[in-house]
Coordinates of C-alpha atoms and ligand atoms in Angstrom, one line a residue:
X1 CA -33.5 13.9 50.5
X2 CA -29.8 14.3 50.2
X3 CA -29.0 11.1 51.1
X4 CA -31.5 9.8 48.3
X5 CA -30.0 12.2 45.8
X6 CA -26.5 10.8 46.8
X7 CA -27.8 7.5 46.5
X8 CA -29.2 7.6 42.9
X9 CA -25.8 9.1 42.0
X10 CA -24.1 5.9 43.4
X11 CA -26.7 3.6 41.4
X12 CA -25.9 5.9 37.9
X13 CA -22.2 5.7 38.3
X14 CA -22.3 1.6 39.8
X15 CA -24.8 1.1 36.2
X16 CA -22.2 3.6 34.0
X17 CA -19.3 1.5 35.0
X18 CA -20.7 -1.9 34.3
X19 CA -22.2 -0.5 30.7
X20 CA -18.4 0.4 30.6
X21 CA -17.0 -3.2 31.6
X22 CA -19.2 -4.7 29.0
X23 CA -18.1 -2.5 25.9
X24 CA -16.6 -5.0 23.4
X25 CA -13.7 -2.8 23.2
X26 CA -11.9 -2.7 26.5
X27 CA -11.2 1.3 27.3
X28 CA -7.8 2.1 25.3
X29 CA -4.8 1.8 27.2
X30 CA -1.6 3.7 27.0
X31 CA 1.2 2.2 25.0
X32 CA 4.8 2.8 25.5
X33 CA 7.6 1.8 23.6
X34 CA 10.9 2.2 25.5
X35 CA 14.4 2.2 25.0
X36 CA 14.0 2.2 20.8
X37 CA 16.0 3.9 18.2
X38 CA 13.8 6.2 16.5
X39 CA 14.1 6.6 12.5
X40 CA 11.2 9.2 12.4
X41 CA 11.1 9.4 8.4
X42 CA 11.2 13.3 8.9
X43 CA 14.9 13.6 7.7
X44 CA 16.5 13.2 10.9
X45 CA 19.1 11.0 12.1
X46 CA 18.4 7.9 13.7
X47 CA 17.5 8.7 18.2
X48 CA 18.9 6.2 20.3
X49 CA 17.3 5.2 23.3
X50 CA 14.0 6.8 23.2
X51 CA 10.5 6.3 24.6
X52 CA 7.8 6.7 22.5
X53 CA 4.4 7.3 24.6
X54 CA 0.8 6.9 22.8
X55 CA -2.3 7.5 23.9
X56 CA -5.8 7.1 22.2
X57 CA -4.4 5.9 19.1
X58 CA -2.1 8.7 18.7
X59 CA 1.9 9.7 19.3
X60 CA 1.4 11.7 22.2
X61 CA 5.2 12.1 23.7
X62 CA 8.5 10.9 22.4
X63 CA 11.9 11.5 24.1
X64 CA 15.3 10.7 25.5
X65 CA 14.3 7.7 28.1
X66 CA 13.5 8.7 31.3
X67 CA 12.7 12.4 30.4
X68 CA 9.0 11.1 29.5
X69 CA 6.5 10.6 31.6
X70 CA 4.6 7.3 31.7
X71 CA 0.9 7.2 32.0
X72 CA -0.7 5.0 35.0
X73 CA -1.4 1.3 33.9
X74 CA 0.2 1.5 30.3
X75 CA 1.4 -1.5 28.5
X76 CA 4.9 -0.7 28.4
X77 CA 7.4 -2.6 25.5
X78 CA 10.8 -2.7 26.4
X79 CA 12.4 -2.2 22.6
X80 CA 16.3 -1.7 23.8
X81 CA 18.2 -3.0 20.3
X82 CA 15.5 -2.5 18.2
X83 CA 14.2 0.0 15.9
X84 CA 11.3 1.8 14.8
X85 CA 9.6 3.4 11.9
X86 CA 6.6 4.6 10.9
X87 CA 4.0 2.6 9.6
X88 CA 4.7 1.1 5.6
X89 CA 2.6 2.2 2.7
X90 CA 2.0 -0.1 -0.6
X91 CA 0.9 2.6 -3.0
X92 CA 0.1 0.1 -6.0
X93 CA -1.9 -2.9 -4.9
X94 CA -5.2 -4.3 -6.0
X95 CA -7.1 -5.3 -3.2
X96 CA -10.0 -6.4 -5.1
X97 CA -7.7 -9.1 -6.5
X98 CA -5.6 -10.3 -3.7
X99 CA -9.3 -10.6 -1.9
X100 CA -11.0 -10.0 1.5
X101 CA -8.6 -13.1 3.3
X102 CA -5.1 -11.3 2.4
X103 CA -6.0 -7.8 4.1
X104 CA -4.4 -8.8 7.7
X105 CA -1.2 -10.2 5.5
X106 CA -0.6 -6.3 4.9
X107 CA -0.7 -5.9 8.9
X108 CA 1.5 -8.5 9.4
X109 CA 4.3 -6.8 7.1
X110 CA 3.9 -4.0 8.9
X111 CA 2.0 -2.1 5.3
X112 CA -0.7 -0.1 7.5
X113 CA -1.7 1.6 4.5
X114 CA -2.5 0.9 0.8
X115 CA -2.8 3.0 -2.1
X116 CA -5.0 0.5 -4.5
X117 CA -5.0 1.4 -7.9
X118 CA -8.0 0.0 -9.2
X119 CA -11.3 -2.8 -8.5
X120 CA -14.3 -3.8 -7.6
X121 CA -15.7 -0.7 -6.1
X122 CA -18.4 -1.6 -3.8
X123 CA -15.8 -4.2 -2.4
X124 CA -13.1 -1.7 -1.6
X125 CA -15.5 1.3 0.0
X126 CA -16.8 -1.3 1.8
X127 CA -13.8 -2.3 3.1
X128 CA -12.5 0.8 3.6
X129 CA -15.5 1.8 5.6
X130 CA -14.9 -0.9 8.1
X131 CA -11.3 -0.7 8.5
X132 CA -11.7 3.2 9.6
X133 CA -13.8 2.1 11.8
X134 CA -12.1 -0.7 13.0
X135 CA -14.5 -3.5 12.2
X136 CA -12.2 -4.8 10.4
X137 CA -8.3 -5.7 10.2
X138 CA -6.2 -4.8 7.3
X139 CA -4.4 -1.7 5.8
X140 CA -6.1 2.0 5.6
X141 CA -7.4 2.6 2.0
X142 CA -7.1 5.2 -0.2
X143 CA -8.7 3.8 -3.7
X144 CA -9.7 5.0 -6.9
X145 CA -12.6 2.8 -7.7
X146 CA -12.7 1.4 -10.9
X147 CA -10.0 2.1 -13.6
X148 CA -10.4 3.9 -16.5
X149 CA -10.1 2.8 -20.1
X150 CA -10.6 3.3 -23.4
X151 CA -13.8 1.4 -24.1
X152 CA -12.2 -1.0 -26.8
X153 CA -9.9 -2.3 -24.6
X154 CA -13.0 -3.0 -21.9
X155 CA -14.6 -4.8 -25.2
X156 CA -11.8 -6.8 -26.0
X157 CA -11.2 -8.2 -22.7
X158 CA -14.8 -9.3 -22.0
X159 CA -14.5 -10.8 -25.6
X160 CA -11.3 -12.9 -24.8
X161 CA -12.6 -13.6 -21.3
X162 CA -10.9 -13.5 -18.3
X163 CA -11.2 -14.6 -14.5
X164 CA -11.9 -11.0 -13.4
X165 CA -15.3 -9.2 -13.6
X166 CA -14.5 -6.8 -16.1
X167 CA -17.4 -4.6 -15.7
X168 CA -16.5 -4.5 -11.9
X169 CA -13.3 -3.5 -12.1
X170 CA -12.8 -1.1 -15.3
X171 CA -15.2 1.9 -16.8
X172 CA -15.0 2.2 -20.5
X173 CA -14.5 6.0 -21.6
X174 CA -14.8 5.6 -25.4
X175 CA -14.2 9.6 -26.5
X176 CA -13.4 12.6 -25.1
X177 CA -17.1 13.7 -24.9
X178 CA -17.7 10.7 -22.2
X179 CA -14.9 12.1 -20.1
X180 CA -16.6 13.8 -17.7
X181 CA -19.5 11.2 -17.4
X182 CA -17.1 8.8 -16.3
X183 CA -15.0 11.0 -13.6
X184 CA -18.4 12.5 -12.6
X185 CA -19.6 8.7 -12.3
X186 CA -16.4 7.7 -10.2
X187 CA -16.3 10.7 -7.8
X188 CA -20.3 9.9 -6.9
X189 CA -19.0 6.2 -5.6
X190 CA -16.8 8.4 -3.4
X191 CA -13.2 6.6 -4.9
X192 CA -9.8 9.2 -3.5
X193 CA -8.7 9.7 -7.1
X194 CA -9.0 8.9 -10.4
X195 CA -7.1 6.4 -11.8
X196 CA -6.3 6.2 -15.7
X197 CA -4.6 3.1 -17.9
X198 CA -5.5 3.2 -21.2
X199 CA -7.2 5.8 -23.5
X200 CA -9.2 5.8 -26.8
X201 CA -7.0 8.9 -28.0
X202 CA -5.2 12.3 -26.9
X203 CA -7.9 14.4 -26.5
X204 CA -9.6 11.9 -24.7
X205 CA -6.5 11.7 -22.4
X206 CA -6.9 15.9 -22.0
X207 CA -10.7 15.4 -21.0
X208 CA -10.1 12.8 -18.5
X209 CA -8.1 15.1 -16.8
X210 CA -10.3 18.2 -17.5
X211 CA -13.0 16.5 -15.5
X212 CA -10.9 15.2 -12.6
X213 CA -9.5 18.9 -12.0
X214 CA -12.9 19.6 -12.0
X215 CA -13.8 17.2 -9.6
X216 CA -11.1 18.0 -7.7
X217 CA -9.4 14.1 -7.6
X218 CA -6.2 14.0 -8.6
X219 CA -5.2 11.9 -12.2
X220 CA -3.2 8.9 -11.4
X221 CA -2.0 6.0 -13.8
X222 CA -0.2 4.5 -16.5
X223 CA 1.9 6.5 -19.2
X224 CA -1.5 6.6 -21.3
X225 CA 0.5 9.8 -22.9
X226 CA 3.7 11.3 -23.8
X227 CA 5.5 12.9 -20.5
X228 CA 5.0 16.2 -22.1
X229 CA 0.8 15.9 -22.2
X230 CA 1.5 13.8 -18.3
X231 CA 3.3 17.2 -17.3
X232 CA 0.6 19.4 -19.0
X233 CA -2.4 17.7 -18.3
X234 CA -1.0 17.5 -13.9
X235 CA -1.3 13.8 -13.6
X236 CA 0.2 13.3 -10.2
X237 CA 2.1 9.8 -10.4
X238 CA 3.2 7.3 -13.6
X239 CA 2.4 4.1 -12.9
X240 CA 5.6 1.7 -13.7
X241 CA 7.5 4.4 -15.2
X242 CA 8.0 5.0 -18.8
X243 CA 7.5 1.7 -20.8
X244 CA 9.3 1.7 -23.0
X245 CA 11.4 3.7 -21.4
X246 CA 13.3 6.9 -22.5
X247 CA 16.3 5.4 -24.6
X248 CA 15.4 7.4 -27.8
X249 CA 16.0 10.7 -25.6
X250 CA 19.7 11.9 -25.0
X251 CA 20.6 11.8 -21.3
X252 CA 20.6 15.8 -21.7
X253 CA 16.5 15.8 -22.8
X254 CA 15.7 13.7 -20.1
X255 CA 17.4 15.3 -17.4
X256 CA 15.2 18.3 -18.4
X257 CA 12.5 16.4 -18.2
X258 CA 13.1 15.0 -15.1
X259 CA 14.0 18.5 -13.7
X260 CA 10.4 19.4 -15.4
X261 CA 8.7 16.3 -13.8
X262 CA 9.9 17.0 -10.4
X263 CA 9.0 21.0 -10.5
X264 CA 5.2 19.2 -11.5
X265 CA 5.5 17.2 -8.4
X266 CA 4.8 14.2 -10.4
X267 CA 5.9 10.8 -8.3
X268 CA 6.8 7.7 -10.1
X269 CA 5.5 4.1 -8.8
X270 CA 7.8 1.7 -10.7
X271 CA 6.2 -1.4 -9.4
X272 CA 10.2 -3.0 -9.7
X273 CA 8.7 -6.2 -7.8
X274 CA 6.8 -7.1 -11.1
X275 CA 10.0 -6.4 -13.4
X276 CA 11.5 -9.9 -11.1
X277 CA 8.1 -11.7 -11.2
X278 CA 7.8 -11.3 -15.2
X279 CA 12.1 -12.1 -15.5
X280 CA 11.1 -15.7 -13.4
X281 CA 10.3 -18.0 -15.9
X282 CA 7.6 -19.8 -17.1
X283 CA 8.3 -23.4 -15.3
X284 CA 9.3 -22.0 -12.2
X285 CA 6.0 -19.8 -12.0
X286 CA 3.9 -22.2 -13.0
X287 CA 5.4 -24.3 -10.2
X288 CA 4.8 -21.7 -7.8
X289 CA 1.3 -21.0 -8.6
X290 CA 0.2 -23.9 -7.9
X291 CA 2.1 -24.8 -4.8
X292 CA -0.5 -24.8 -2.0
X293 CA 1.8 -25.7 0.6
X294 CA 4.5 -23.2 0.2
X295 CA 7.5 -25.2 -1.0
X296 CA 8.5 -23.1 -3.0
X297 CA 7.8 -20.3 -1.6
X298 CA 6.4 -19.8 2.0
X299 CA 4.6 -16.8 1.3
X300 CA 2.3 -18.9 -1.6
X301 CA 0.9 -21.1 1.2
X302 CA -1.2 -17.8 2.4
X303 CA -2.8 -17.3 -0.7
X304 CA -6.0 -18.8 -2.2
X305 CA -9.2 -18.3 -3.9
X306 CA -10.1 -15.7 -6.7
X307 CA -6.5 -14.5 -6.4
X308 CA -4.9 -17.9 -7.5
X309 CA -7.3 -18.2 -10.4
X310 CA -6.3 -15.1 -11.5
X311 CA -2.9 -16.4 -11.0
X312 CA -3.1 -19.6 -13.2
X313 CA -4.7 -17.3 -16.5
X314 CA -1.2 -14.9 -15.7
X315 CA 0.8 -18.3 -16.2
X316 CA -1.2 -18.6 -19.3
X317 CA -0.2 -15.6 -20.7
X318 CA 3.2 -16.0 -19.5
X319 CA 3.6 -19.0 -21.5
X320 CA 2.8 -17.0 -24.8
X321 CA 5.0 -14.2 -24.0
X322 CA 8.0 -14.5 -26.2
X323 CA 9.9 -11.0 -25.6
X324 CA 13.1 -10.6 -23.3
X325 CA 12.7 -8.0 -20.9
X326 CA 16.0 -7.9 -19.5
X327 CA 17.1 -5.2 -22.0
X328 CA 13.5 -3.2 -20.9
X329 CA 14.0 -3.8 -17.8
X330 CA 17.8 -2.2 -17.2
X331 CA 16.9 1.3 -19.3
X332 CA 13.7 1.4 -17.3
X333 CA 16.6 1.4 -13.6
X334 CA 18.7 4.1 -15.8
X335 CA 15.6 6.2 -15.8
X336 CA 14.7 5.6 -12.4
X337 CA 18.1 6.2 -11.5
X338 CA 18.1 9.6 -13.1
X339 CA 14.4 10.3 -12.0
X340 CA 15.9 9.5 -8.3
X341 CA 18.6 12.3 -9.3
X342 CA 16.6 14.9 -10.5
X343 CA 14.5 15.1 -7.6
X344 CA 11.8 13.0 -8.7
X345 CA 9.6 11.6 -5.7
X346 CA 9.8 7.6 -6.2
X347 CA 7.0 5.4 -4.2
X348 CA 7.1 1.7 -3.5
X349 CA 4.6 0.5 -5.1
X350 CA 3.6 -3.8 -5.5
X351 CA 0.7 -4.3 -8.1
X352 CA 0.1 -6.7 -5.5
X353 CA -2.5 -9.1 -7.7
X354 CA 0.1 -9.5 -10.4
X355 CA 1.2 -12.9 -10.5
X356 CA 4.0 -13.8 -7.8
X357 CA 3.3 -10.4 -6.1
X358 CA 2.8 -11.5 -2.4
X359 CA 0.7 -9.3 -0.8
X360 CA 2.1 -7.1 2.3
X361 CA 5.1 -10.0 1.7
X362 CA 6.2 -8.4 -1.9
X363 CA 6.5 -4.3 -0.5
X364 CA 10.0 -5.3 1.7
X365 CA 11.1 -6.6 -1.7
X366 CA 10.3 -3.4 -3.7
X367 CA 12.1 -1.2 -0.7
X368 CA 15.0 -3.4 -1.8
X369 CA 14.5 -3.0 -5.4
X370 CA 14.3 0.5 -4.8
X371 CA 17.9 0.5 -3.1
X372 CA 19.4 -1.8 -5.4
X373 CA 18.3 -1.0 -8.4
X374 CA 17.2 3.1 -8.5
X375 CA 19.8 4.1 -6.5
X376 CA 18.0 5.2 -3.3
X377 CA 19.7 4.9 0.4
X378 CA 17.9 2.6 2.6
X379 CA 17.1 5.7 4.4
X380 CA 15.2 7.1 1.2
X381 CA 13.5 4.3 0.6
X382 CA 12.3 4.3 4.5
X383 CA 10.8 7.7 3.7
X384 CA 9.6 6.8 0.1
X385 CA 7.3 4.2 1.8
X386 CA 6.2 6.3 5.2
X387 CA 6.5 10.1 4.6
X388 CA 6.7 10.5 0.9
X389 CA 3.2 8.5 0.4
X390 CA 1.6 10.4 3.0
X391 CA 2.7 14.1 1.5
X392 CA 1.5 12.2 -1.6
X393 CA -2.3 12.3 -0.5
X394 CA -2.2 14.9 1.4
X395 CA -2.5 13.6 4.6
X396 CA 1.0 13.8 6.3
X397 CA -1.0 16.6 9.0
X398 CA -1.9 12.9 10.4
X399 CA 0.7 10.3 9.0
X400 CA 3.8 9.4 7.6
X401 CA 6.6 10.2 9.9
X402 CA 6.7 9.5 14.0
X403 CA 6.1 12.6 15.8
X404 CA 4.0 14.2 18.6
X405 CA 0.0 14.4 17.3
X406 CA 0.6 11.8 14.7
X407 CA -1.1 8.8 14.4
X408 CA 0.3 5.5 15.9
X409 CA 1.2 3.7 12.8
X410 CA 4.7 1.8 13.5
X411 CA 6.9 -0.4 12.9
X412 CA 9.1 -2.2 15.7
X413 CA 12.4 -3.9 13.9
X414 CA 14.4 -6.2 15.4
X415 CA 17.4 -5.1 13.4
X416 CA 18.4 -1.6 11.7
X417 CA 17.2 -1.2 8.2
X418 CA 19.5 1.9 7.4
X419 CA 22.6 -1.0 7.6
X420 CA 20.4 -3.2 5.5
X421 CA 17.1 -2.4 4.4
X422 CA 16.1 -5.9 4.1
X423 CA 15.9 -5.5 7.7
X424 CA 12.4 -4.0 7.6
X425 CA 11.2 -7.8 7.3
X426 CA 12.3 -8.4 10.4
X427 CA 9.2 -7.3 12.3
X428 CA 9.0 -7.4 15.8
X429 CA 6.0 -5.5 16.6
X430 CA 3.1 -3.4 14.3
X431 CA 0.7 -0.8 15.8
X432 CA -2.0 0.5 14.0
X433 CA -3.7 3.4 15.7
X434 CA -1.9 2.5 18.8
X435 CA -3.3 -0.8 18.4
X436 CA 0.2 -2.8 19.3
X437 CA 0.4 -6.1 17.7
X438 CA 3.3 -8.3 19.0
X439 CA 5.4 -11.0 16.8
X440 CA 3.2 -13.8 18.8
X441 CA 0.1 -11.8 17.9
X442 CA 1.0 -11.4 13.9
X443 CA 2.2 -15.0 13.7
X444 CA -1.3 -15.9 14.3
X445 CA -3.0 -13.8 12.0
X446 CA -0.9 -15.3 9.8
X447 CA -1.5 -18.7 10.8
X448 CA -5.5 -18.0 10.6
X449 CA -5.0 -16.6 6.8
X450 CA -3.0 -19.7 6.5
X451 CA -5.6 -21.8 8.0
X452 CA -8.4 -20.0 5.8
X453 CA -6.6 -20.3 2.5
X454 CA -5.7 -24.3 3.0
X455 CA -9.7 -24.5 3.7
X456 CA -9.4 -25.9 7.0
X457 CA -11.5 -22.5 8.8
X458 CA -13.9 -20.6 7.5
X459 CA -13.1 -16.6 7.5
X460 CA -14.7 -15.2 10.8
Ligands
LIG1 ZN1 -1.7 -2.2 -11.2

């Protein structure tokens, strides 16, 4: 009888383990990153020399090398001369736009999270969905849905016509009394917050974010008001800054209103990226649009479908556009500039579907934008893209800075980023929930998106 018993326990555990060896996913196996300079985004000075153990997707030691233990049968990275940071957040994009193909292109720049600001709902929950569960391979989403409007502006576009699917992508609010319809409407598809670019009038403004308080989803968006009403009415970010910007205020008024913005907690995204695309002139674009190979510029040969259309009707536009920005575009720094001064939380942010916004490519160019042009150390503009974001939402309990607990988003560099911050393009490793992916492996995710978008493979 006991030697039956023992037997049927031999049989369960021989049939457990083979159910085991045939999971698709292999059982996860300890990472460790050794010998690496840690630049933890938490305010700290740079570590030298330390190993960074994770387990089940997770930061689960970090210390001086050889104080940490290693866990039996890890993959172990030796990392001596290179650097790490914490996993890169775009917190403008529109992933609806860029399309389903250019979501590993975020992975491969080391952007393991995405604030999109605005599409195609179903599209983005959907992908969302299967990213968390890791269906699927491209950045962690935190969306708003659809963007809000004032409903002549929806009317006008579908008039004039235009390569996106209006109705997909924007909800007409055409008074204040359809305010809370509309947020009510957006917080049932389940969207993170409520994004605003355009309203019919003030008090439609004040509704809009009546009903989002009430919803409990914070207000992003564009400066659809005067910073005074942004302050009052607790939007949390302002999309692109101030356009036009504050040149009619003495530097005295806005320094108070900086100081006021930054007490608010209000962040700004100034999308600087799109400032260079719009400056690059029309020839040139056009040029780049439609080079399939990359001549131009490498990063075009990864792009393809809906995106480029929506490319070629910006190039359009961009031919009618008769206004010089240059002059916009330097008060704009000055107030970014003072903004950095006063306190005022600045986020990289792409607008990644814009025309000659490359996405996951374009976000090391905003880092240096940021540095350059709004006066933040390379440092800052480390945390602006890792901590800050993840403070932003809410979510730094989980995210946003490398320490014990944390989830393993990182970035391995092969060269320090606080001597040039142009050195976070030099990628030589990205985990996403401990998930490592080497420089071989990212080449050929980009090489299959390349593959994809040149029409030679069909997306798997
Ligand atoms: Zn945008």
């Amino acid at each position: 009888m006991k030697n039956k018993t023992t037997r049927k326990v031999f049989l369960l555990l021989v049939l457990f383990l083979l159910t085991l060896s045939l999971r698709a996913d292999p059982p996860a196996v300890a990472l460790v990153i050794r010998r690496v300079t840690v630049i933890d985004a938490t305010g700290a000075q740079p570590k030298p020399d330390m190993t960074v153990v994770i387990a089940d997707g997770r930061i689960s030691s970090i210390g001086a090398d050889g104080s940490v233990s290693l866990p039996k049968g890890a993959r172990v990275i030796d990392a001596q001369g290179k650097f790490l940071i914490p996993g890169l957040w775009d917190m403008h994009a529109h992933l609806a736009k860029t399309g389903e193909n250019t979501l590993p292109l975020f992975i491969a720049n080391g952007v393991t999270s995405v604030r999109d600001m605005g599409g195609d709902y179903e599209l983005l929950l959907r992908w969302r969905k299967e990213i968390a569960e890791g269906k699927r391979l491209g950045p962690r989403i935190k969306t708003s849905g659809p963007i809000l409007e004032s409903a002549s502006n929806v009317e006008r576009m579908k008039r004039e016509g235009t390569v996106e699917p209006v109705d997909r992508f924007r909800l007409g609010v055409p008074n204040a009394e359809s305010a809370e319809s509309a947020v009510a409407r957006v917080s049932a598809m389940g969207a993170d917050f409520i994004k605003v670019r355009t309203v019919a009038s003030l008090e439609t403004y004040r509704a809009i974010a009546a009903a989002a308080q009430k919803h409990n989803l914070a207000l992003v968006g564009h400066a659809a008001a005067s910073p005074e009403e942004i302050i009052k009415a607790g939007q949390r970010s302002v999309e692109h800054s101030f356009i036009p910007p504050l040149s009619s205020r003495s530097p005295d008024q806005r320094a108070d209103l900086f100081r006021k913005m930054a007490s608010a907690k209000i962040a700004v995204t100034p999308t600087l990226v799109v400032g260079e695309a719009l400056l690059t002139p029309y020839d040139k674009a056009a040029a780049i649009a439609e080079d399939r190979q990359g001549r131009l510029d490498i990063r075009r040969k990864y792009l393809s479908g809906y995106l480029i259309e929506d490319w070629r009707e910006q190039v359009l536009e961009k031919k009618e556009a008769r206004m010089d920005l240059t002059k916009l575009f330097s008060e704009r720094a000055r107030d970014l500039r003072e903004m950095h001064h006063a306190g005022i939380t600045l986020l990289p942010g792409t607008d990644a579907g814009v025309l000659l916004i490359f996405p996951g490519f374009s976000l090391h160019d905003e880092l240096r934008l940021l540095v350059e042009q709004a006066g933040l150390t390379p440092m800052e503009a480390i945390v602006s893209a890792t901590r800050r974001p993840a403070e932003f939402l809410g979510i730094e309990q989980s995210l946003g800075t490398i320490e014990r607990g944390k989830i393993a988003d990182l970035v391995l560099l092969d060269a320090n980023p606080l001597d040039d911050i142009r050195a976070t393009e030099r990628i030589a490793g990205v985990a996403v929930a401990g998930r490592f992916f080497s420089k071989a492996d990212l080449q050929q995710m980009l090489a299959r998106v390349e593959a994809e978008a040149s029409g030679k493979k069909r997306s798997e």
